[in-house]
PDB file of C-alpha atoms in Angstrom:
ATOM      1  CA  MET M   1       0.000   0.000   0.000  1.00 54.00           C
ATOM      2  CA  SER M   2       1.321   3.459  -0.831  1.00 71.00           C
ATOM      3  CA  LYS M   3       2.313   5.959   1.805  1.00 68.00           C
ATOM      4  CA  GLU M   4      -0.424   8.319   0.582  1.00 70.00           C
ATOM      5  CA  LYS M   5      -3.061   5.583   0.936  1.00 76.00           C
ATOM      6  CA  ASP M   6      -1.777   4.733   4.442  1.00 74.00           C
ATOM      7  CA  LEU M   7      -1.945   8.406   5.379  1.00 71.00           C
ATOM      8  CA  SER M   8      -5.437   8.779   3.960  1.00 74.00           C
ATOM      9  CA  ASN M   9      -6.639   5.716   5.878  1.00 76.00           C
ATOM     10  CA  ALA M  10      -5.030   6.926   9.112  1.00 75.00           C
ATOM     11  CA  ILE M  11      -6.693  10.350   8.808  1.00 74.00           C
ATOM     12  CA  THR M  12     -10.045   8.728   8.037  1.00 77.00           C
ATOM     13  CA  ASN M  13      -9.662   6.468  11.086  1.00 76.00           C
ATOM     14  CA  ALA M  14      -8.798   9.428  13.327  1.00 75.00           C
ATOM     15  CA  LEU M  15     -11.849  11.361  12.177  1.00 75.00           C
ATOM     16  CA  GLN M  16     -14.070   8.293  12.657  1.00 77.00           C
ATOM     17  CA  LYS M  17     -12.786   7.771  16.200  1.00 74.00           C
ATOM     18  CA  ASN M  18     -13.397  11.435  16.953  1.00 74.00           C
ATOM     19  CA  HIS M  19     -16.966  11.036  15.683  1.00 76.00           C
ATOM     20  CA  GLU M  20     -17.441   7.978  17.932  1.00 76.00           C
ATOM     21  CA  ILE M  21     -16.184   9.920  20.954  1.00 73.00           C
ATOM     22  CA  GLU M  22     -18.607  12.755  20.184  1.00 76.00           C
ATOM     23  CA  TYR M  23     -21.428  10.208  19.891  1.00 76.00           C
ATOM     24  CA  CYS M  24     -20.551   8.796  23.330  1.00 69.00           C
ATOM     25  CA  ASN M  25     -20.430  12.269  24.841  1.00 71.00           C
ATOM     26  CA  ASN M  26     -23.808  13.158  23.307  1.00 73.00           C
ATOM     27  CA  TRP M  27     -25.391   9.956  24.599  1.00 71.00           C
ATOM     28  CA  LEU M  28     -24.059  10.656  28.087  1.00 66.00           C
ATOM     29  CA  GLU M  29     -25.872  14.013  27.955  1.00 71.00           C
ATOM     30  CA  VAL M  30     -29.052  12.238  26.854  1.00 68.00           C
ATOM     31  CA  LEU M  31     -28.828   9.927  29.851  1.00 66.00           C
ATOM     32  CA  GLU M  32     -29.053  12.942  32.138  1.00 67.00           C
ATOM     33  CA  SER M  33     -32.107  14.349  30.371  1.00 68.00           C
ATOM     34  CA  PRO M  34     -35.756  13.409  30.576  1.00 64.00           C
ATOM     35  CA  PHE M  35     -37.270  11.583  27.631  1.00 62.00           C
ATOM     36  CA  VAL M  36     -40.806  11.113  26.404  1.00 60.00           C
ATOM     37  CA  ILE M  37     -42.582   7.782  26.534  1.00 61.00           C
ATOM     38  CA  PHE M  38     -46.119   6.861  25.602  1.00 63.00           C
ATOM     39  CA  ASN M  39     -48.066   5.831  28.673  1.00 67.00           C
ATOM     40  CA  THR M  40     -50.535   3.163  27.543  1.00 73.00           C
ATOM     41  CA  GLU M  41     -52.521   3.416  30.775  1.00 77.00           C
ATOM     42  CA  ASN M  42     -53.731   6.943  30.089  1.00 76.00           C
ATOM     43  CA  ASN M  43     -52.788   7.306  26.398  1.00 75.00           C
ATOM     44  CA  GLN M  44     -50.629  10.305  27.226  1.00 70.00           C
ATOM     45  CA  MET M  45     -47.040  11.235  26.507  1.00 67.00           C
ATOM     46  CA  ASP M  46     -45.100  11.330  29.797  1.00 66.00           C
ATOM     47  CA  TRP M  47     -41.672  12.688  30.648  1.00 63.00           C
ATOM     48  CA  GLN M  48     -39.461  10.023  32.187  1.00 66.00           C
ATOM     49  CA  TYR M  49     -35.942   9.817  33.475  1.00 66.00           C
ATOM     50  CA  PHE M  50     -33.650   6.859  33.482  1.00 68.00           C
ATOM     51  CA  THR M  51     -33.530   5.339  36.934  1.00 74.00           C
ATOM     52  CA  GLU M  52     -30.276   5.891  38.780  1.00 75.00           C
ATOM     53  CA  GLU M  53     -29.365   2.237  38.255  1.00 81.00           C
ATOM     54  CA  GLU M  54     -30.119   2.349  34.509  1.00 76.00           C
ATOM     55  CA  ARG M  55     -28.208   5.583  34.095  1.00 74.00           C
ATOM     56  CA  GLU M  56     -25.191   4.318  36.040  1.00 79.00           C
ATOM     57  CA  HIS M  57     -25.052   1.144  33.959  1.00 81.00           C
ATOM     58  CA  GLU M  58     -25.207   3.096  30.678  1.00 75.00           C
ATOM     59  CA  VAL M  59     -22.654   5.667  31.859  1.00 76.00           C
ATOM     60  CA  GLN M  60     -20.188   2.916  32.817  1.00 82.00           C
ATOM     61  CA  ASP M  61     -20.635   1.265  29.411  1.00 80.00           C
ATOM     62  CA  PHE M  62     -20.052   4.518  27.557  1.00 74.00           C
ATOM     63  CA  HIS M  63     -17.034   5.487  29.646  1.00 78.00           C
ATOM     64  CA  ALA M  64     -15.515   2.085  28.884  1.00 82.00           C
ATOM     65  CA  SER M  65     -16.273   2.577  25.176  1.00 78.00           C
ATOM     66  CA  ALA M  66     -14.815   6.085  25.223  1.00 76.00           C
ATOM     67  CA  LEU M  67     -11.558   4.810  26.758  1.00 80.00           C
ATOM     68  CA  ILE M  68     -11.229   2.150  24.079  1.00 82.00           C
ATOM     69  CA  ILE M  69     -11.914   4.713  21.352  1.00 78.00           C
ATOM     70  CA  GLN M  70      -9.394   7.154  22.861  1.00 78.00           C
ATOM     71  CA  ASN M  71      -6.716   4.460  22.891  1.00 81.00           C
ATOM     72  CA  GLU M  72      -7.445   3.648  19.252  1.00 80.00           C
ATOM     73  CA  PHE M  73      -7.395   7.363  18.457  1.00 78.00           C
ATOM     74  CA  GLN M  74      -3.944   7.725  20.022  1.00 80.00           C
ATOM     75  CA  LYS M  75      -2.668   4.739  18.029  1.00 81.00           C
ATOM     76  CA  THR M  76      -3.958   6.393  14.852  1.00 76.00           C
ATOM     77  CA  ILE M  77      -2.242   9.679  15.713  1.00 77.00           C
ATOM     78  CA  ASP M  78       0.995   7.768  16.372  1.00 79.00           C
ATOM     79  CA  ARG M  79       0.603   6.055  12.990  1.00 77.00           C
ATOM     80  CA  LEU M  80       0.114   9.438  11.321  1.00 74.00           C
ATOM     81  CA  LYS M  81       3.305  10.676  12.946  1.00 74.00           C
ATOM     82  CA  ASP M  82       5.192   7.646  11.642  1.00 74.00           C
ATOM     83  CA  LEU M  83       3.820   8.133   8.138  1.00 72.00           C
ATOM     84  CA  LEU M  84       4.581  11.818   7.928  1.00 70.00           C
ATOM     85  CA  GLY M  85       7.942  11.686   9.656  1.00 68.00           C
ATOM     86  CA  GLN M  86       9.322  14.016  12.272  1.00 56.00           C
ATOM     87  CA  ARG M  87       9.932  16.918   9.880  1.00 55.00           C
ATOM     88  CA  LYS M  88       6.159  17.246   9.465  1.00 61.00           C
ATOM     89  CA  GLU M  89       5.431  17.260  13.211  1.00 62.00           C
ATOM     90  CA  THR M  90       3.704  20.650  12.987  1.00 67.00           C
ATOM     91  CA  VAL M  91       1.112  19.272  10.557  1.00 66.00           C
ATOM     92  CA  ILE M  92       0.268  16.483  12.989  1.00 65.00           C
ATOM     93  CA  THR M  93       0.133  18.882  15.934  1.00 70.00           C
ATOM     94  CA  GLU M  94      -2.381  21.005  14.031  1.00 67.00           C
ATOM     95  CA  LEU M  95      -4.407  17.924  13.095  1.00 70.00           C
ATOM     96  CA  GLU M  96      -4.429  16.758  16.717  1.00 73.00           C
ATOM     97  CA  GLN M  97      -5.634  20.167  17.841  1.00 71.00           C
ATOM     98  CA  MET M  98      -8.467  20.079  15.298  1.00 68.00           C
ATOM     99  CA  ILE M  99      -9.602  16.617  16.410  1.00 69.00           C
ATOM    100  CA  LYS M 100      -8.619  16.459  20.066  1.00 65.00           C
ATOM    101  CA  PRO M 101     -11.002  18.977  21.704  1.00 57.00           C
ATOM    102  CA  SER M 102     -13.740  16.370  22.107  1.00 57.00           C
ATOM    103  CA  LEU M 103     -11.231  14.086  23.837  1.00 52.00           C
ATOM    104  CA  ASP M 104     -10.308  16.863  26.234  1.00 53.00           C
ATOM    105  CA  ASP M 105     -13.999  17.587  26.884  1.00 56.00           C
ATOM    106  CA  ASP M 106     -14.624  13.925  27.665  1.00 53.00           C
ATOM    107  CA  ASN M 107     -11.652  13.779  30.038  1.00 53.00           C
ATOM    108  CA  ARG M 108     -12.796  16.942  31.773  1.00 51.00           C
ATOM    109  CA  ASP M 109     -16.313  15.480  32.144  1.00 54.00           C
ATOM    110  CA  ASN M 110     -14.871  12.265  33.573  1.00 52.00           C
ATOM    111  CA  ALA M 111     -12.780  14.216  36.082  1.00 53.00           C
ATOM    112  CA  ASN M 112     -15.845  16.156  37.208  1.00 52.00           C
ATOM    113  CA  GLY M 113     -18.234  13.246  37.342  1.00 52.00           C
TER     114      GLY M 113
END
């Protein structure tokens, strides 16, 4: 496989992992919010919250997923660095800064919660 193809695949993988992290973060926000269900007893739409136990279970699952994704993300960044070589370090640093904010947000959320 050519170096350009490797680089293209590595960038695509990094962006995909970033998207997955954002998805996890968004779902964690959803878990804290009420949601609407249809109550068949009175044929009304009711606001519900996840129970504490349900929420805790989902949060643990998503935190575990986010850690796996972050590790894969770091491997992809390392692969990009290898492909581009050290003389192009500034390009990678800029790419990391474009992609990494959602990682930092997730870490900050984990530290606070």
